[in-house]
Short mmCIF file of C-alpha atoms in Angstrom, two decimals:
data_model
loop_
_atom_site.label_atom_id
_atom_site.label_comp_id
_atom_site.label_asym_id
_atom_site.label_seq_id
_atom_site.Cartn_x
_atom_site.Cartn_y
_atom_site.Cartn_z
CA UNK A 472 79.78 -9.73 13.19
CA UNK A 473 81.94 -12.29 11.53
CA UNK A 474 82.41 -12.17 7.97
CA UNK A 475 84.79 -14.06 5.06
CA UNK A 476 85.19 -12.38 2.63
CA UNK A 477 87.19 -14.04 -0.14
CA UNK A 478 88.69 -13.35 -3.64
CA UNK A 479 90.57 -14.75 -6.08
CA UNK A 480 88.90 -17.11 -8.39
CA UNK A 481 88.60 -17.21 -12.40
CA UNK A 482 89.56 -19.36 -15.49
CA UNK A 483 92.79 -20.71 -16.05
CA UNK A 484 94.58 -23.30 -18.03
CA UNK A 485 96.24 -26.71 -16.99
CA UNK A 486 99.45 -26.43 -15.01
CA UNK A 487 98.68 -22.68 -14.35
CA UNK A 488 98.89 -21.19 -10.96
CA UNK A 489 95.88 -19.14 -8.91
CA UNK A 490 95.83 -17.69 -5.54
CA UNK A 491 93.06 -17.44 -3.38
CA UNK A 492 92.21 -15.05 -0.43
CA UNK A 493 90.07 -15.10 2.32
CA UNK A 494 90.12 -11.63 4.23
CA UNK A 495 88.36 -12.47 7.87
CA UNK A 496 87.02 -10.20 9.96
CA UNK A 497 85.43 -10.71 13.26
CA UNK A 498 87.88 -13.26 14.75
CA UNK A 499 91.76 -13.64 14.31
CA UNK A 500 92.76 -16.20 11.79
CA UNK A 501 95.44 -17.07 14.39
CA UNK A 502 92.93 -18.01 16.44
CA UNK A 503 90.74 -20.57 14.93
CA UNK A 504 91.51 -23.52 12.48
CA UNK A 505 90.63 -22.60 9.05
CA UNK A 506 90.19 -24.64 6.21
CA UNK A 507 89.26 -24.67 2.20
CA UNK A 508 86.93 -26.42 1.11
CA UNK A 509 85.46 -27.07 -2.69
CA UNK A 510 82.44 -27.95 -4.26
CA UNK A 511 82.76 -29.27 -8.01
CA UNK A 512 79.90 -28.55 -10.47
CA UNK A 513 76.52 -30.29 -9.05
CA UNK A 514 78.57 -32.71 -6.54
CA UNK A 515 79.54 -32.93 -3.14
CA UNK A 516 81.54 -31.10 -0.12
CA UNK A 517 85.50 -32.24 -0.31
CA UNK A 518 87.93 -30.63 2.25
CA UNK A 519 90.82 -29.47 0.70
CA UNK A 520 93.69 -28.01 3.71
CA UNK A 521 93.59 -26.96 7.38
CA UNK A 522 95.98 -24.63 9.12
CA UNK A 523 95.72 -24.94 12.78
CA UNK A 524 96.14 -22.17 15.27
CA UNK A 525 99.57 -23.47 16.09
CA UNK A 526 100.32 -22.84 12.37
CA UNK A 527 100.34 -26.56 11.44
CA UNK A 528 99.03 -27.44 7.91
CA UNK A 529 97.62 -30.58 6.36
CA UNK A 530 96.19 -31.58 3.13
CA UNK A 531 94.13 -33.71 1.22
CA UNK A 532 95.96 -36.46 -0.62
CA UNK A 533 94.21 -34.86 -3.95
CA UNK A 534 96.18 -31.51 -3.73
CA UNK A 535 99.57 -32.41 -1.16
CA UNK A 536 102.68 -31.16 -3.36
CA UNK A 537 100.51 -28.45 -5.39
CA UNK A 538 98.54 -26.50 -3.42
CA UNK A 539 99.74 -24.34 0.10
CA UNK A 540 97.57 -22.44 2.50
CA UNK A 541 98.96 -20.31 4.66
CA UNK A 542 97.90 -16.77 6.84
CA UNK A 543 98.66 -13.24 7.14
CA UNK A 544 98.21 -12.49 10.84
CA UNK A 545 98.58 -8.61 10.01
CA UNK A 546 95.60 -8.77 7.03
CA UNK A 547 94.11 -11.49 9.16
CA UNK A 548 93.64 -13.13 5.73
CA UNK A 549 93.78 -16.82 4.94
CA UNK A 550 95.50 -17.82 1.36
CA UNK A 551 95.33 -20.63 -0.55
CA UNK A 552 97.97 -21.11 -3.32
CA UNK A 553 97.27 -23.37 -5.88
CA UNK A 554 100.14 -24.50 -8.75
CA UNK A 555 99.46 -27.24 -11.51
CA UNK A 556 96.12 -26.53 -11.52
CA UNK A 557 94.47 -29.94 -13.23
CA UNK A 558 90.89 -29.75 -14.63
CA UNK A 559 89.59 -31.86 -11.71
CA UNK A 560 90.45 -28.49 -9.71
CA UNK A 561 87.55 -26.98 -11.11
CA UNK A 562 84.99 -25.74 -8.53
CA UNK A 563 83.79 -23.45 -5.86
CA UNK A 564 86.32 -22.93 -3.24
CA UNK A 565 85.27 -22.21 0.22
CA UNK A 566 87.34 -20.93 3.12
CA UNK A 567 85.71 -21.70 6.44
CA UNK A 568 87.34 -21.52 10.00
CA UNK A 569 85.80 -22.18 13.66
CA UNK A 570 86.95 -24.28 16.75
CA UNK A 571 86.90 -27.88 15.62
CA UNK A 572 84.27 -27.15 13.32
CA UNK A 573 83.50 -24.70 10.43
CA UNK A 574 81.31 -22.26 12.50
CA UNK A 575 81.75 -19.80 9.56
CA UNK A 576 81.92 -19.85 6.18
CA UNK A 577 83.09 -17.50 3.00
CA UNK A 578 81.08 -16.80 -0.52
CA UNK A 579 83.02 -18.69 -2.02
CA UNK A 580 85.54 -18.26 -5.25
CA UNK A 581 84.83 -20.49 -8.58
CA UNK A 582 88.24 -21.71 -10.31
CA UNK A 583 87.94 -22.94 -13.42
CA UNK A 584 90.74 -25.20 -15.22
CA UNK A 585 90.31 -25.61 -18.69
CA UNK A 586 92.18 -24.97 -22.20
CA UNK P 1464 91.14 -42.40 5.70
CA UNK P 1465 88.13 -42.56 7.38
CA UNK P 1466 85.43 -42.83 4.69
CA UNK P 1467 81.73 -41.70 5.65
CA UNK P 1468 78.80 -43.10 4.18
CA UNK P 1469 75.22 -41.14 3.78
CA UNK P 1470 72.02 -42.78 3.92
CA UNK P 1471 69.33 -42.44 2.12
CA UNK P 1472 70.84 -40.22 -0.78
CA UNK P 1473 67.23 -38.76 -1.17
CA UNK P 1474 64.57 -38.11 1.32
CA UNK P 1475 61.15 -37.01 -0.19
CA UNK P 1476 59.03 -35.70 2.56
CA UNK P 1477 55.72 -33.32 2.89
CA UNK P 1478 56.36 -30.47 5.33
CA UNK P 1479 55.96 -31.40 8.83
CA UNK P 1480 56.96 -34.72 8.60
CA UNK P 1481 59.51 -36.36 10.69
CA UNK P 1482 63.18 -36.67 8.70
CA UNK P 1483 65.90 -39.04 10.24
CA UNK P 1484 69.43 -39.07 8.01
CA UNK P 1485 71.63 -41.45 8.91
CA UNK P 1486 75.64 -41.25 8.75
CA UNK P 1487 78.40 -44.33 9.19
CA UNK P 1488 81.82 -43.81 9.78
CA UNK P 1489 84.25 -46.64 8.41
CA UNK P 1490 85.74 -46.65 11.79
CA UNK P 1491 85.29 -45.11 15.34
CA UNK P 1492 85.50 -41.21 15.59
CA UNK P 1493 84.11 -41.20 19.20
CA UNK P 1494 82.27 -38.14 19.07
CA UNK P 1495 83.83 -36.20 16.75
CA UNK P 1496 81.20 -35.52 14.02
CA UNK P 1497 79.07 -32.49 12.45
CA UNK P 1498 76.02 -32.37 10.61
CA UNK P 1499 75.98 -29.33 7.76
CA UNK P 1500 73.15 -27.93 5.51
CA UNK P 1501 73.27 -26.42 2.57
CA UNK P 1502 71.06 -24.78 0.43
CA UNK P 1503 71.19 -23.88 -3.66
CA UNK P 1504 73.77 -21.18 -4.05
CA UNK P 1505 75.10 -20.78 -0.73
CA UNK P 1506 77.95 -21.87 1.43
CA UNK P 1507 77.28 -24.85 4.15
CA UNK P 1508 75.89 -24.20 7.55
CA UNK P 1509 76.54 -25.78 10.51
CA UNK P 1510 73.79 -26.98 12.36
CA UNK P 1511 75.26 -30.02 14.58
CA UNK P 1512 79.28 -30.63 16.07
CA UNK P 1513 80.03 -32.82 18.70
CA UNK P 1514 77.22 -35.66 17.47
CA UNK P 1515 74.41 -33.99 19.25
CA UNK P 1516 75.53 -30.45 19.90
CA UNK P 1517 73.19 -27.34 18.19
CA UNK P 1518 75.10 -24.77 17.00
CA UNK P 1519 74.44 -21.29 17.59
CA UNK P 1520 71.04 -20.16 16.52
CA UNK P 1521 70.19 -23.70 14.96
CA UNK P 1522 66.12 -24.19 15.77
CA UNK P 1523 65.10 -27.48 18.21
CA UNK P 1524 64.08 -29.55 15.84
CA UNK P 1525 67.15 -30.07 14.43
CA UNK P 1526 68.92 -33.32 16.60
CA UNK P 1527 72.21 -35.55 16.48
CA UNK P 1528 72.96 -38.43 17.95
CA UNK P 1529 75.56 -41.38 17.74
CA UNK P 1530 78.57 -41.93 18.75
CA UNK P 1531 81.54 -44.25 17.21
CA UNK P 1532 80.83 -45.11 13.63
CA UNK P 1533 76.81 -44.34 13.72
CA UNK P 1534 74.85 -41.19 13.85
CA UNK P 1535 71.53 -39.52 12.88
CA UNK P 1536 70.36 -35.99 12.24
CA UNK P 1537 66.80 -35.54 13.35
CA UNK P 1538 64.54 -32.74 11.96
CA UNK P 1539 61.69 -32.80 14.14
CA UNK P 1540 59.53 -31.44 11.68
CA UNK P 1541 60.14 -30.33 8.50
CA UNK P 1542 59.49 -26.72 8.02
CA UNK P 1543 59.74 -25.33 3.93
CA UNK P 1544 63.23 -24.08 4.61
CA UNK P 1545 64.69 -27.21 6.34
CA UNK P 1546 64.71 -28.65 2.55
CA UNK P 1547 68.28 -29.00 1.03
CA UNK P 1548 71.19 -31.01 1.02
CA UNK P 1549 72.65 -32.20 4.32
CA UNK P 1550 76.33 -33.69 4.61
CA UNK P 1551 77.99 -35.16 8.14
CA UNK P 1552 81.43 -34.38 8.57
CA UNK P 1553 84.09 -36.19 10.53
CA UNK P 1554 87.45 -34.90 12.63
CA UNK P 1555 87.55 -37.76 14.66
CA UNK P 1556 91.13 -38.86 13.79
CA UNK P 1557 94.59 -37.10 13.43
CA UNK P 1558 96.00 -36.15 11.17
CA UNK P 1559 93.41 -35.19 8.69
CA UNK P 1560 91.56 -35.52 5.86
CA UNK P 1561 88.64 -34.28 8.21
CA UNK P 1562 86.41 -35.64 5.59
CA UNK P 1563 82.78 -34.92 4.43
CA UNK P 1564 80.21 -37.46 3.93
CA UNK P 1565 78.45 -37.71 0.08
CA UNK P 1566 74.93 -35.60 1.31
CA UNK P 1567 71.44 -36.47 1.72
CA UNK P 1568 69.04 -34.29 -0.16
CA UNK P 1569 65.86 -33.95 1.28
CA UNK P 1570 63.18 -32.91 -1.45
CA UNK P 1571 59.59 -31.92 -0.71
CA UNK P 1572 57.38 -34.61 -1.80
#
């Protein structure tokens, strides 16, 4: 059974730094493009970054220069680093992963920004 | 960046009727599109990639079609737990954004 299972989330101020995890089991994150993607308060789906399973990364134009994802083959965990954290960061994160698609999805991790 | 657009924003329809959302691309993605349904406190599912494939376990009268910059998602016939919030999602071009489309919310009526 394939399960994401992630951690991570909370309340921090402007220009702080958080770091989300995404601990996969079921499938090698090596294996399968994996994303984040957030949900603000009562709005839409935005995707955030993509690792590929040749390692390469992209990001949204809204988070490029502030926020890194990366993976831990070994934990088979997916990470999502986040610095200068702005107030428009606020919402549910989601790390997902499949072929092409997002096939599976985590619980997702609320991150608050606010002083 | 391709920009998707999401038509009507609100569908309000009694169970068993027919739903049709609708789902323009602001330029070709060939194929290269996914339909996703979420429900009030939990993550997305995948229901459609490909334009018209069903994912695993997804129920027949869920449907995609389109190709290019137009697409639909078909329910068949709406059963109570086929209402939520639908978006379309796009990977049609590289590099990414591989971005979503603003939802349809289909409400019982």
């Amino acid at each position: 059974e394939v399960q994401l299972m992630q951690s991570g989330g909370g309340l921090v101020q402007p220009g702080w730094s958080l770091r989300l995890s995404c601990v996969v089991s079921g499938f090698s994150v090596s294996s399968r493009y994996m994303s984040w993607v957030r949900q603000a308060p009562g709005k839409g789906l935005e995707w955030v970054s993509v690792i590929h399973s040749d390692g390469t990364t992209n990001y949204a134009d809204s988070v490029k220069d502030r926020f890194t994802i990366s993976r831990d083959q070994s934990k088979n965990t997916l990470s999502l680093q986040m610095n200068s954290l702005r107030a428009e960061d606020t919402a549910l994160y989601y790390c997902a992963g499949g072929v092409g698609y997002l096939d599976y999805w985590g619980q997702g991790s609320l991150v608050t920004v606010s002083s | 960046e391709i920009v998707l657009t999401q038509s009507p924003a609100t569908l309000s329809l009694s169970p068993g009727e027919r739903a049709i959302l609708s789902c323009r691309a602001s330029q070709s993605i060939s194929s290269s599109l996914a339909w996703y349904q979420q429900k009030p406190g939990q993550a997305p599912k995948l229901l459609i990639y490909d334009a018209f494939n069903r994912a695993t376990g997804i129920p027949a009268r869920f449907s995609g079609s389109g190709s290019g910059t137009d697409f639909t998602l078909t329910i068949s016939s709406l059963e109570p737990e086929d209402f939520a919030v639908y978006y379309c999602q796009q990977r049609g071009n590289w590099p990414p954004p591989f971005t979503f489309g603003p939802g349809t919310r289909v409400d019982i009526k």
